[in-house]
PDB file of C-alpha atoms and ligand atoms in Angstrom:
ATOM      1  CA  MET A  87      -8.799   2.871 -12.737  1.00  0.00           C
ATOM      2  CA  SER A  88      -5.760   4.894 -11.843  1.00  0.00           C
ATOM      3  CA  SER A  89      -5.759   7.167  -8.815  1.00  0.00           C
ATOM      4  CA  PRO A  90      -4.922  10.901  -8.905  1.00  0.00           C
ATOM      5  CA  ILE A  91      -2.056  10.019  -6.563  1.00  0.00           C
ATOM      6  CA  THR A  92       0.032   8.364  -9.279  1.00  0.00           C
ATOM      7  CA  SER A  93       0.244  11.392 -11.534  1.00  0.00           C
ATOM      8  CA  ALA A  94       0.675  13.725  -8.550  1.00  0.00           C
ATOM      9  CA  VAL A  95       3.825  11.931  -7.385  1.00  0.00           C
ATOM     10  CA  ARG A  96       5.388  11.459 -10.790  1.00  0.00           C
ATOM     11  CA  PHE A  97       8.681  13.333 -11.035  1.00  0.00           C
ATOM     12  CA  ARG A  98       8.684  16.100 -13.604  1.00  0.00           C
ATOM     13  CA  PRO A  99      11.828  17.768 -14.967  1.00  0.00           C
ATOM     14  CA  GLY A 100      12.521  20.828 -12.867  1.00  0.00           C
ATOM     15  CA  ASP A 101      10.978  19.402  -9.668  1.00  0.00           C
ATOM     16  CA  THR A 102      13.271  19.953  -6.735  1.00  0.00           C
ATOM     17  CA  VAL A 103      13.725  17.811  -3.690  1.00  0.00           C
ATOM     18  CA  ALA A 104      14.546  20.852  -1.575  1.00  0.00           C
ATOM     19  CA  GLY A 105      11.126  22.426  -2.037  1.00  0.00           C
ATOM     20  CA  LEU A 106       9.040  19.371  -1.182  1.00  0.00           C
ATOM     21  CA  ASP A 107       6.319  19.505   1.446  1.00  0.00           C
ATOM     22  CA  LEU A 108       6.923  16.190   3.147  1.00  0.00           C
ATOM     23  CA  THR A 109       3.733  16.152   5.170  1.00  0.00           C
ATOM     24  CA  ALA A 110       1.673  16.680   2.002  1.00  0.00           C
ATOM     25  CA  THR A 111      -0.533  13.936   0.573  1.00  0.00           C
ATOM     26  CA  PRO A 112      -0.507  14.732  -3.180  1.00  0.00           C
ATOM     27  CA  GLY A 113      -3.576  13.464  -4.998  1.00  0.00           C
ATOM     28  CA  PHE A 114      -5.332  12.424  -1.792  1.00  0.00           C
ATOM     29  CA  GLU A 115      -7.617  14.740   0.093  1.00  0.00           C
ATOM     30  CA  GLY A 116      -8.848  12.435   2.836  1.00  0.00           C
ATOM     31  CA  SER A 117      -7.688  11.910   6.401  1.00  0.00           C
ATOM     32  CA  LYS A 118      -5.680   9.079   7.921  1.00  0.00           C
ATOM     33  CA  THR A 119      -8.938   7.314   8.779  1.00  0.00           C
ATOM     34  CA  ASP A 120     -10.210   7.679   5.213  1.00  0.00           C
ATOM     35  CA  ALA A 121      -6.888   6.342   3.963  1.00  0.00           C
ATOM     36  CA  ALA A 122      -7.219   3.189   6.056  1.00  0.00           C
ATOM     37  CA  GLU A 123     -10.479   2.385   4.344  1.00  0.00           C
ATOM     38  CA  VAL A 124      -9.126   3.082   0.872  1.00  0.00           C
ATOM     39  CA  GLN A 125      -5.980   1.117   1.668  1.00  0.00           C
ATOM     40  CA  ALA A 126      -7.951  -2.003   2.515  1.00  0.00           C
ATOM     41  CA  THR A 127      -9.914  -1.908  -0.736  1.00  0.00           C
ATOM     42  CA  ARG A 128      -6.879  -1.107  -2.856  1.00  0.00           C
ATOM     43  CA  SER A 129      -4.707  -3.766  -1.206  1.00  0.00           C
ATOM     44  CA  ALA A 130      -7.342  -6.307  -2.205  1.00  0.00           C
ATOM     45  CA  ARG A 131      -7.234  -5.014  -5.774  1.00  0.00           C
ATOM     46  CA  LEU A 132      -3.439  -5.232  -5.773  1.00  0.00           C
ATOM     47  CA  ALA A 133      -3.577  -8.828  -4.553  1.00  0.00           C
ATOM     48  CA  GLU A 134      -6.031  -9.712  -7.307  1.00  0.00           C
ATOM     49  CA  LEU A 135      -3.840  -8.170 -10.020  1.00  0.00           C
ATOM     50  CA  GLN A 136      -0.750  -9.884  -8.692  1.00  0.00           C
ATOM     51  CA  GLU A 137      -2.540 -13.214  -8.835  1.00  0.00           C
ATOM     52  CA  MET A 138      -3.434 -12.558 -12.471  1.00  0.00           C
ATOM     53  CA  LEU A 139       0.174 -11.690 -13.271  1.00  0.00           C
ATOM     54  CA  TYR A 140       1.309 -14.927 -11.667  1.00  0.00           C
ATOM     55  CA  ALA A 141      -1.413 -17.017 -13.294  1.00  0.00           C
ATOM     56  CA  GLY A 142      -0.670 -15.485 -16.674  1.00  0.00           C
ATOM     57  CA  TRP A 143       2.896 -16.694 -16.421  1.00  0.00           C
ATOM     58  CA  LYS A 144       2.241 -20.049 -14.771  1.00  0.00           C
ATOM     59  CA  ALA A 145      -0.547 -21.138 -17.088  1.00  0.00           C
ATOM     60  CA  GLY A 146      -0.420 -18.665 -19.911  1.00  0.00           C
ATOM     61  CA  GLY A 147       3.279 -18.280 -20.706  1.00  0.00           C
ATOM     62  CA  ASP A 148       3.226 -14.510 -20.149  1.00  0.00           C
ATOM     63  CA  HIS A 149       6.808 -13.502 -19.369  1.00  0.00           C
ATOM     64  CA  ARG A 150       6.235  -9.991 -18.151  1.00  0.00           C
ATOM     65  CA  ASN A 151       6.987  -8.882 -14.604  1.00  0.00           C
ATOM     66  CA  VAL A 152       7.101  -5.803 -12.386  1.00  0.00           C
ATOM     67  CA  LEU A 153      10.009  -4.426 -10.408  1.00  0.00           C
ATOM     68  CA  LEU A 154       9.451  -2.061  -7.501  1.00  0.00           C
ATOM     69  CA  VAL A 155      12.579  -0.071  -6.708  1.00  0.00           C
ATOM     70  CA  LEU A 156      12.447   1.520  -3.264  1.00  0.00           C
ATOM     71  CA  GLN A 157      14.898   4.206  -2.295  1.00  0.00           C
ATOM     72  CA  GLY A 158      14.906   6.532   0.688  1.00  0.00           C
ATOM     73  CA  MET A 159      16.966   7.686   3.618  1.00  0.00           C
ATOM     74  CA  ASP A 160      17.093   5.567   6.767  1.00  0.00           C
ATOM     75  CA  ALA A 161      13.731   5.448   8.531  1.00  0.00           C
ATOM     76  CA  SER A 162      11.900   6.719   5.450  1.00  0.00           C
ATOM     77  CA  GLY A 163       9.551   3.743   5.678  1.00  0.00           C
ATOM     78  CA  LYS A 164      10.931   1.271   3.139  1.00  0.00           C
ATOM     79  CA  GLY A 165      10.439  -1.576   5.591  1.00  0.00           C
ATOM     80  CA  GLY A 166       6.851  -0.525   6.248  1.00  0.00           C
ATOM     81  CA  ILE A 167       6.109  -0.523   2.518  1.00  0.00           C
ATOM     82  CA  VAL A 168       7.459  -4.026   2.249  1.00  0.00           C
ATOM     83  CA  LYS A 169       5.508  -5.207   5.289  1.00  0.00           C
ATOM     84  CA  HIS A 170       2.204  -3.495   4.617  1.00  0.00           C
ATOM     85  CA  VAL A 171       1.993  -2.976   0.846  1.00  0.00           C
ATOM     86  CA  VAL A 172       3.923  -5.904  -0.554  1.00  0.00           C
ATOM     87  CA  GLY A 173       2.739  -7.965   2.438  1.00  0.00           C
ATOM     88  CA  ALA A 174      -0.804  -7.737   1.115  1.00  0.00           C
ATOM     89  CA  VAL A 175      -0.025  -9.941  -1.884  1.00  0.00           C
ATOM     90  CA  ASN A 176       0.747 -13.656  -2.119  1.00  0.00           C
ATOM     91  CA  PRO A 177       4.445 -14.129  -1.226  1.00  0.00           C
ATOM     92  CA  MET A 178       4.643 -16.942  -3.771  1.00  0.00           C
ATOM     93  CA  GLY A 179       4.737 -14.355  -6.526  1.00  0.00           C
ATOM     94  CA  VAL A 180       7.156 -11.916  -4.901  1.00  0.00           C
ATOM     95  CA  ARG A 181      10.926 -11.812  -5.075  1.00  0.00           C
ATOM     96  CA  TYR A 182      12.265  -9.501  -2.373  1.00  0.00           C
ATOM     97  CA  THR A 183      15.882  -8.364  -2.135  1.00  0.00           C
ATOM     98  CA  ALA A 184      17.467  -5.900   0.271  1.00  0.00           C
ATOM     99  CA  PHE A 185      20.738  -4.393  -0.883  1.00  0.00           C
ATOM    100  CA  GLY A 186      23.103  -3.590   1.944  1.00  0.00           C
ATOM    101  CA  LYS A 187      26.788  -2.867   1.891  1.00  0.00           C
ATOM    102  CA  PRO A 188      28.282  -5.003  -0.886  1.00  0.00           C
ATOM    103  CA  THR A 189      30.100  -8.159   0.194  1.00  0.00           C
ATOM    104  CA  GLU A 190      33.677  -8.803  -0.887  1.00  0.00           C
ATOM    105  CA  GLU A 191      32.415 -11.048  -3.639  1.00  0.00           C
ATOM    106  CA  GLU A 192      30.003  -8.388  -4.868  1.00  0.00           C
ATOM    107  CA  LEU A 193      32.703  -5.727  -4.777  1.00  0.00           C
ATOM    108  CA  ALA A 194      34.865  -7.883  -6.986  1.00  0.00           C
ATOM    109  CA  HIS A 195      32.206  -7.590  -9.709  1.00  0.00           C
ATOM    110  CA  HIS A 196      30.595  -4.752 -11.614  1.00  0.00           C
ATOM    111  CA  TYR A 197      28.025  -2.987  -9.391  1.00  0.00           C
ATOM    112  CA  LEU A 198      25.141  -4.263 -11.544  1.00  0.00           C
ATOM    113  CA  TRP A 199      26.194  -7.885 -11.064  1.00  0.00           C
ATOM    114  CA  ARG A 200      24.309  -8.380  -7.807  1.00  0.00           C
ATOM    115  CA  ILE A 201      21.364  -6.441  -9.202  1.00  0.00           C
ATOM    116  CA  ARG A 202      21.038  -8.673 -12.257  1.00  0.00           C
ATOM    117  CA  ARG A 203      21.130 -11.766 -10.067  1.00  0.00           C
ATOM    118  CA  ALA A 204      18.192 -10.461  -8.051  1.00  0.00           C
ATOM    119  CA  LEU A 205      15.899  -9.590 -10.952  1.00  0.00           C
ATOM    120  CA  PRO A 206      12.415 -11.085 -10.578  1.00  0.00           C
ATOM    121  CA  PRO A 207      11.460 -14.143 -12.603  1.00  0.00           C
ATOM    122  CA  ALA A 208       8.648 -13.872 -15.147  1.00  0.00           C
ATOM    123  CA  GLY A 209       5.221 -13.450 -13.579  1.00  0.00           C
ATOM    124  CA  HIS A 210       6.623 -12.101 -10.326  1.00  0.00           C
ATOM    125  CA  ILE A 211       6.777  -8.771  -8.582  1.00  0.00           C
ATOM    126  CA  GLY A 212      10.364  -7.986  -7.668  1.00  0.00           C
ATOM    127  CA  VAL A 213      11.031  -5.684  -4.751  1.00  0.00           C
ATOM    128  CA  PHE A 214      14.359  -3.918  -4.386  1.00  0.00           C
ATOM    129  CA  ASP A 215      14.795  -2.497  -0.892  1.00  0.00           C
ATOM    130  CA  ARG A 216      17.590  -0.120  -1.912  1.00  0.00           C
ATOM    131  CA  SER A 217      19.046  -0.897  -5.296  1.00  0.00           C
ATOM    132  CA  HIS A 218      21.619  -0.014  -7.961  1.00  0.00           C
ATOM    133  CA  TYR A 219      20.863   3.603  -7.057  1.00  0.00           C
ATOM    134  CA  GLU A 220      22.974   3.213  -3.915  1.00  0.00           C
ATOM    135  CA  ASP A 221      25.894   3.179  -6.344  1.00  0.00           C
ATOM    136  CA  VAL A 222      25.200   6.828  -7.140  1.00  0.00           C
ATOM    137  CA  LEU A 223      23.913   7.764  -3.643  1.00  0.00           C
ATOM    138  CA  VAL A 224      25.901   6.411  -0.694  1.00  0.00           C
ATOM    139  CA  VAL A 225      28.822   5.824  -3.041  1.00  0.00           C
ATOM    140  CA  ARG A 226      28.777   9.381  -4.348  1.00  0.00           C
ATOM    141  CA  VAL A 227      28.225  11.001  -0.948  1.00  0.00           C
ATOM    142  CA  ASN A 228      31.061   9.058   0.648  1.00  0.00           C
ATOM    143  CA  ASN A 229      33.434   9.115  -2.337  1.00  0.00           C
ATOM    144  CA  LEU A 230      33.634   5.336  -2.298  1.00  0.00           C
ATOM    145  CA  VAL A 231      34.795   5.460  -5.906  1.00  0.00           C
ATOM    146  CA  PRO A 232      36.265   8.429  -7.821  1.00  0.00           C
ATOM    147  CA  GLN A 233      33.848  10.897  -9.398  1.00  0.00           C
ATOM    148  CA  GLU A 234      34.748   9.844 -12.948  1.00  0.00           C
ATOM    149  CA  VAL A 235      33.536   6.358 -12.052  1.00  0.00           C
ATOM    150  CA  TRP A 236      30.170   7.249 -10.482  1.00  0.00           C
ATOM    151  CA  GLU A 237      29.524   9.979 -13.068  1.00  0.00           C
ATOM    152  CA  LYS A 238      29.267   7.359 -15.796  1.00  0.00           C
ATOM    153  CA  ARG A 239      26.770   5.317 -13.840  1.00  0.00           C
ATOM    154  CA  TYR A 240      23.716   7.464 -14.542  1.00  0.00           C
ATOM    155  CA  ASP A 241      23.837   6.721 -18.269  1.00  0.00           C
ATOM    156  CA  GLU A 242      24.738   3.140 -17.565  1.00  0.00           C
ATOM    157  CA  ILE A 243      21.720   2.761 -15.270  1.00  0.00           C
ATOM    158  CA  ASN A 244      19.449   4.268 -17.925  1.00  0.00           C
ATOM    159  CA  ALA A 245      20.745   1.779 -20.491  1.00  0.00           C
ATOM    160  CA  PHE A 246      20.333  -1.089 -18.017  1.00  0.00           C
ATOM    161  CA  GLU A 247      16.748  -0.100 -17.265  1.00  0.00           C
ATOM    162  CA  ARG A 248      15.989   0.257 -20.973  1.00  0.00           C
ATOM    163  CA  GLU A 249      17.143  -3.324 -21.386  1.00  0.00           C
ATOM    164  CA  LEU A 250      14.858  -4.448 -18.544  1.00  0.00           C
ATOM    165  CA  VAL A 251      11.865  -2.645 -19.979  1.00  0.00           C
ATOM    166  CA  ASP A 252      12.543  -4.068 -23.444  1.00  0.00           C
ATOM    167  CA  GLY A 253      12.652  -7.508 -21.840  1.00  0.00           C
ATOM    168  CA  GLY A 254       9.126  -7.130 -20.452  1.00  0.00           C
ATOM    169  CA  THR A 255       9.700  -5.576 -17.029  1.00  0.00           C
ATOM    170  CA  THR A 256       7.609  -2.667 -15.808  1.00  0.00           C
ATOM    171  CA  LEU A 257       9.702  -0.582 -13.452  1.00  0.00           C
ATOM    172  CA  VAL A 258       8.085   1.275 -10.569  1.00  0.00           C
ATOM    173  CA  LYS A 259      10.716   3.567  -9.089  1.00  0.00           C
ATOM    174  CA  VAL A 260       9.837   5.175  -5.787  1.00  0.00           C
ATOM    175  CA  ALA A 261      11.899   7.657  -3.806  1.00  0.00           C
ATOM    176  CA  LEU A 262      10.514   8.115  -0.299  1.00  0.00           C
ATOM    177  CA  PHE A 263      11.306  11.466   1.236  1.00  0.00           C
ATOM    178  CA  ILE A 264      11.108  12.278   4.931  1.00  0.00           C
ATOM    179  CA  SER A 265      12.271  15.447   6.654  1.00  0.00           C
ATOM    180  CA  ALA A 266      15.389  15.462   8.800  1.00  0.00           C
ATOM    181  CA  GLU A 267      13.166  16.153  11.817  1.00  0.00           C
ATOM    182  CA  GLU A 268      10.955  13.169  11.063  1.00  0.00           C
ATOM    183  CA  GLN A 269      14.004  10.961  10.689  1.00  0.00           C
ATOM    184  CA  LYS A 270      15.264  12.117  14.085  1.00  0.00           C
ATOM    185  CA  LYS A 271      11.907  11.281  15.623  1.00  0.00           C
ATOM    186  CA  GLN A 272      11.871   7.825  14.037  1.00  0.00           C
ATOM    187  CA  LEU A 273      15.439   7.040  15.077  1.00  0.00           C
ATOM    188  CA  LEU A 274      14.746   8.225  18.644  1.00  0.00           C
ATOM    189  CA  GLU A 275      11.746   5.903  18.754  1.00  0.00           C
ATOM    190  CA  ARG A 276      14.045   3.054  17.842  1.00  0.00           C
ATOM    191  CA  LEU A 277      16.310   3.961  20.750  1.00  0.00           C
ATOM    192  CA  ASP A 278      13.439   4.313  23.190  1.00  0.00           C
ATOM    193  CA  ASP A 279      11.862   0.959  22.392  1.00  0.00           C
ATOM    194  CA  PRO A 280      13.827  -2.224  23.186  1.00  0.00           C
ATOM    195  CA  THR A 281      11.810  -4.088  20.545  1.00  0.00           C
ATOM    196  CA  LYS A 282      13.201  -1.696  17.940  1.00  0.00           C
ATOM    197  CA  HIS A 283      16.863  -1.749  18.962  1.00  0.00           C
ATOM    198  CA  TRP A 284      17.545  -4.327  16.276  1.00  0.00           C
ATOM    199  CA  LYS A 285      16.605  -1.704  13.701  1.00  0.00           C
ATOM    200  CA  TYR A 286      18.990   0.895  15.110  1.00  0.00           C
ATOM    201  CA  ASN A 287      22.303   1.251  13.396  1.00  0.00           C
ATOM    202  CA  PRO A 288      24.784   3.771  14.882  1.00  0.00           C
ATOM    203  CA  GLY A 289      26.069   4.334  11.342  1.00  0.00           C
ATOM    204  CA  ASP A 290      22.705   5.878  10.432  1.00  0.00           C
ATOM    205  CA  VAL A 291      23.633   8.942  12.493  1.00  0.00           C
ATOM    206  CA  ASP A 292      26.839   9.380  10.486  1.00  0.00           C
ATOM    207  CA  GLU A 293      24.859   9.324   7.235  1.00  0.00           C
ATOM    208  CA  ARG A 294      22.283  11.696   8.742  1.00  0.00           C
ATOM    209  CA  LEU A 295      25.018  14.258   9.255  1.00  0.00           C
ATOM    210  CA  LYS A 296      25.505  14.293   5.471  1.00  0.00           C
ATOM    211  CA  TRP A 297      21.879  15.227   4.786  1.00  0.00           C
ATOM    212  CA  PRO A 298      22.585  18.078   2.299  1.00  0.00           C
ATOM    213  CA  ALA A 299      24.956  15.891   0.279  1.00  0.00           C
ATOM    214  CA  TYR A 300      22.289  13.175   0.140  1.00  0.00           C
ATOM    215  CA  GLN A 301      19.680  15.701  -0.984  1.00  0.00           C
ATOM    216  CA  GLN A 302      21.988  16.709  -3.796  1.00  0.00           C
ATOM    217  CA  ALA A 303      22.684  13.110  -4.745  1.00  0.00           C
ATOM    218  CA  TYR A 304      18.942  12.306  -4.775  1.00  0.00           C
ATOM    219  CA  GLN A 305      18.294  15.335  -6.948  1.00  0.00           C
ATOM    220  CA  ALA A 306      20.910  14.126  -9.439  1.00  0.00           C
ATOM    221  CA  VAL A 307      19.293  10.685  -9.502  1.00  0.00           C
ATOM    222  CA  LEU A 308      15.902  12.187 -10.286  1.00  0.00           C
ATOM    223  CA  ASP A 309      17.248  14.638 -12.854  1.00  0.00           C
ATOM    224  CA  ARG A 310      19.369  12.100 -14.657  1.00  0.00           C
ATOM    225  CA  THR A 311      17.535   8.798 -14.422  1.00  0.00           C
ATOM    226  CA  SER A 312      13.867   9.660 -14.659  1.00  0.00           C
ATOM    227  CA  THR A 313      13.046   8.498 -18.185  1.00  0.00           C
ATOM    228  CA  ASP A 314       9.800   8.052 -20.047  1.00  0.00           C
ATOM    229  CA  TYR A 315      10.250   4.276 -19.887  1.00  0.00           C
ATOM    230  CA  ALA A 316      11.251   4.219 -16.208  1.00  0.00           C
ATOM    231  CA  PRO A 317      10.106   7.391 -14.455  1.00  0.00           C
ATOM    232  CA  TRP A 318      10.739   8.226 -10.819  1.00  0.00           C
ATOM    233  CA  HIS A 319       8.005   8.867  -8.307  1.00  0.00           C
ATOM    234  CA  VAL A 320       8.679  11.253  -5.491  1.00  0.00           C
ATOM    235  CA  VAL A 321       6.622  10.239  -2.481  1.00  0.00           C
ATOM    236  CA  PRO A 322       6.405  12.431   0.624  1.00  0.00           C
ATOM    237  CA  ALA A 323       6.755   9.996   3.514  1.00  0.00           C
ATOM    238  CA  ASN A 324       6.356  11.911   6.749  1.00  0.00           C
ATOM    239  CA  ARG A 325       2.871  10.452   6.869  1.00  0.00           C
ATOM    240  CA  ARG A 326       3.347   6.759   6.466  1.00  0.00           C
ATOM    241  CA  TRP A 327      -0.269   6.010   5.773  1.00  0.00           C
ATOM    242  CA  TYR A 328       0.060   8.213   2.703  1.00  0.00           C
ATOM    243  CA  SER A 329       3.312   6.755   1.367  1.00  0.00           C
ATOM    244  CA  ARG A 330       1.888   3.248   1.698  1.00  0.00           C
ATOM    245  CA  LEU A 331      -1.232   4.185  -0.171  1.00  0.00           C
ATOM    246  CA  ALA A 332       0.831   5.938  -2.864  1.00  0.00           C
ATOM    247  CA  VAL A 333       3.014   2.874  -3.477  1.00  0.00           C
ATOM    248  CA  THR A 334      -0.075   0.656  -3.548  1.00  0.00           C
ATOM    249  CA  GLU A 335      -1.575   2.902  -6.232  1.00  0.00           C
ATOM    250  CA  LEU A 336       1.655   2.915  -8.239  1.00  0.00           C
ATOM    251  CA  LEU A 337       1.778  -0.876  -8.246  1.00  0.00           C
ATOM    252  CA  ILE A 338      -1.871  -1.102  -9.211  1.00  0.00           C
ATOM    253  CA  GLU A 339      -1.304   1.330 -12.075  1.00  0.00           C
ATOM    254  CA  ALA A 340       1.685  -0.673 -13.313  1.00  0.00           C
ATOM    255  CA  LEU A 341      -0.244  -3.941 -13.206  1.00  0.00           C
ATOM    256  CA  GLU A 342      -3.366  -2.499 -14.777  1.00  0.00           C
ATOM    257  CA  GLY A 343      -1.152  -1.192 -17.568  1.00  0.00           C
ATOM    258  CA  LEU A 344      -0.362  -4.799 -18.437  1.00  0.00           C
ATOM    259  CA  ASP A 345      -3.988  -5.454 -19.275  1.00  0.00           C
ATOM    260  CA  LEU A 346      -3.970  -8.746 -17.399  1.00  0.00           C
ATOM    261  CA  SER A 347      -6.592 -11.426 -17.437  1.00  0.00           C
ATOM    262  CA  TYR A 348      -6.823 -14.967 -16.120  1.00  0.00           C
ATOM    263  CA  PRO A 349      -5.568 -17.456 -18.714  1.00  0.00           C
ATOM    264  CA  PRO A 350      -8.265 -19.696 -20.204  1.00  0.00           C
ATOM    265  CA  ALA A 351      -8.259 -23.376 -19.319  1.00  0.00           C
ATOM    266  CA  ASP A 352      -6.119 -25.493 -21.651  1.00  0.00           C
ATOM    267  CA  PHE A 353      -8.269 -28.571 -20.964  1.00  0.00           C
ATOM    268  CA  ASP A 354     -11.857 -29.594 -21.606  1.00  0.00           C
ATOM    269  CA  ILE A 355     -13.718 -28.277 -18.549  1.00  0.00           C
ATOM    270  CA  GLU A 356     -16.831 -30.425 -19.046  1.00  0.00           C
ATOM    271  CA  ALA A 357     -14.830 -33.587 -19.619  1.00  0.00           C
ATOM    272  CA  GLU A 358     -12.834 -32.875 -16.469  1.00  0.00           C
ATOM    273  CA  ARG A 359     -16.004 -32.229 -14.481  1.00  0.00           C
ATOM    274  CA  ARG A 360     -17.401 -35.599 -15.558  1.00  0.00           C
ATOM    275  CA  ARG A 361     -14.166 -37.380 -14.779  1.00  0.00           C
ATOM    276  CA  LEU A 362     -14.072 -35.829 -11.319  1.00  0.00           C
ATOM    277  CA  LEU A 363     -17.690 -36.581 -10.525  1.00  0.00           C
ATOM    278  CA  ASP A 364     -17.204 -40.174 -11.582  1.00  0.00           C
ATOM    279  CA  SER A 365     -14.050 -40.591  -9.552  1.00  0.00           C
TER     280      SER A 365
HETATM  281  P1  ATP B   2      18.087  -0.116   6.189  1.00  0.00           P
HETATM  282  O1  ATP B   2      18.760   1.118   6.657  1.00  0.00           O
HETATM  283  O2  ATP B   2      17.895  -0.139   4.690  1.00  0.00           O
HETATM  284  O3  ATP B   2      16.849  -0.454   6.950  1.00  0.00           O
HETATM  285  P2  ATP B   2      20.091  -1.572   7.651  1.00  0.00           P
HETATM  286  O4  ATP B   2      20.377  -0.322   8.413  1.00  0.00           O
HETATM  287  O5  ATP B   2      19.624  -2.776   8.384  1.00  0.00           O
HETATM  288  O6  ATP B   2      19.077  -1.303   6.437  1.00  0.00           O
HETATM  289  P3  ATP B   2      21.665  -2.966   5.762  1.00  0.00           P
HETATM  290  O7  ATP B   2      20.435  -3.459   5.109  1.00  0.00           O
HETATM  291  O8  ATP B   2      22.629  -3.974   6.271  1.00  0.00           O
HETATM  292  O9  ATP B   2      21.401  -1.909   6.908  1.00  0.00           O
HETATM  293  O10 ATP B   2      22.399  -2.050   4.713  1.00  0.00           O
HETATM  294  C1  ATP B   2      21.961  -0.816   4.346  1.00  0.00           C
HETATM  295  C2  ATP B   2      23.183   0.043   4.185  1.00  0.00           C
HETATM  296  O11 ATP B   2      23.960  -0.440   3.101  1.00  0.00           O
HETATM  297  C3  ATP B   2      22.837   1.473   3.896  1.00  0.00           C
HETATM  298  O12 ATP B   2      23.563   2.337   4.718  1.00  0.00           O
HETATM  299  C4  ATP B   2      23.259   1.629   2.438  1.00  0.00           C
HETATM  300  O13 ATP B   2      23.633   2.917   2.117  1.00  0.00           O
HETATM  301  C5  ATP B   2      24.411   0.638   2.344  1.00  0.00           C
HETATM  302  N1  ATP B   2      24.634   0.256   0.940  1.00  0.00           N
HETATM  303  C6  ATP B   2      23.743  -0.253   0.078  1.00  0.00           C
HETATM  304  N2  ATP B   2      24.283  -0.397  -1.149  1.00  0.00           N
HETATM  305  C7  ATP B   2      25.540   0.039  -1.053  1.00  0.00           C
HETATM  306  C8  ATP B   2      26.604   0.161  -1.971  1.00  0.00           C
HETATM  307  N3  ATP B   2      26.459  -0.201  -3.245  1.00  0.00           N
HETATM  308  N4  ATP B   2      27.773   0.634  -1.534  1.00  0.00           N
HETATM  309  C9  ATP B   2      27.924   1.002  -0.245  1.00  0.00           C
HETATM  310  N5  ATP B   2      26.976   0.917   0.687  1.00  0.00           N
HETATM  311  C10 ATP B   2      25.779   0.450   0.288  1.00  0.00           C
END
């Protein structure tokens, strides 16, 4: 059964990033403590569905898969989603890829080249920690290519995603939004804690200074690439317990939409039982 959260976070034409309440918990009325309880139950459901997806491919020849696309500013909680939400399912059936600054080899190719190489195999859940959307976010904000080049990418991305969906992929696109204040708090925590220094990147402060340009670039992404076949979900992420629950619900909804079931045995169960007992 789908949760009220999934429809509450679905991007609708006309929604604006600027007006978002980032401490809100759309579709969920409980407290952090309530959420912990729900999270445990729903993580178990997610794990069960993922196993069915995997089994359906491994033993049933089902070639469908799911791709979670995670976007968000630094410290918006992408890593926590990977650790806590994706971490609740069997890693055997997950293909995780983080997209950082392109390497020289990647830059020598079309920007979708590295994306295509990272697409999940059949039966798997792919996780993109940043994605092809960086090519219209960081690239646009920093003028890494001329405007006439990045302008064309929105339509190109829509066509690419259409192709993925037609090939049997269910896309779950999530944009995590935190406030500038919350980001400052999170980055300060990284500085204050020696066990988090590895997460601190001085370059994050430079990007932070371009906050309004990023807001604009995110708005353009939502306006131009939220399609009926691959809609965006706008998830307020100041409260991490909420954003984790929201992504869990979105993945559950995507998997339930596939109407999965365990594949039937392709052998004679009784004959096998006898053979085993006699062995
Ligand atoms: P994160 O901030 O995601 O936790 P990180 O700070 O450890 O990660 P990396 O994973 O090495 O850094 O890389 C992320 C950085 O790479 C981000 O600043 C992102 O904007 C940048 N990046 C990703 N894709 C591109 C791209 N296509 N062109 C330029 N920069 C990109």
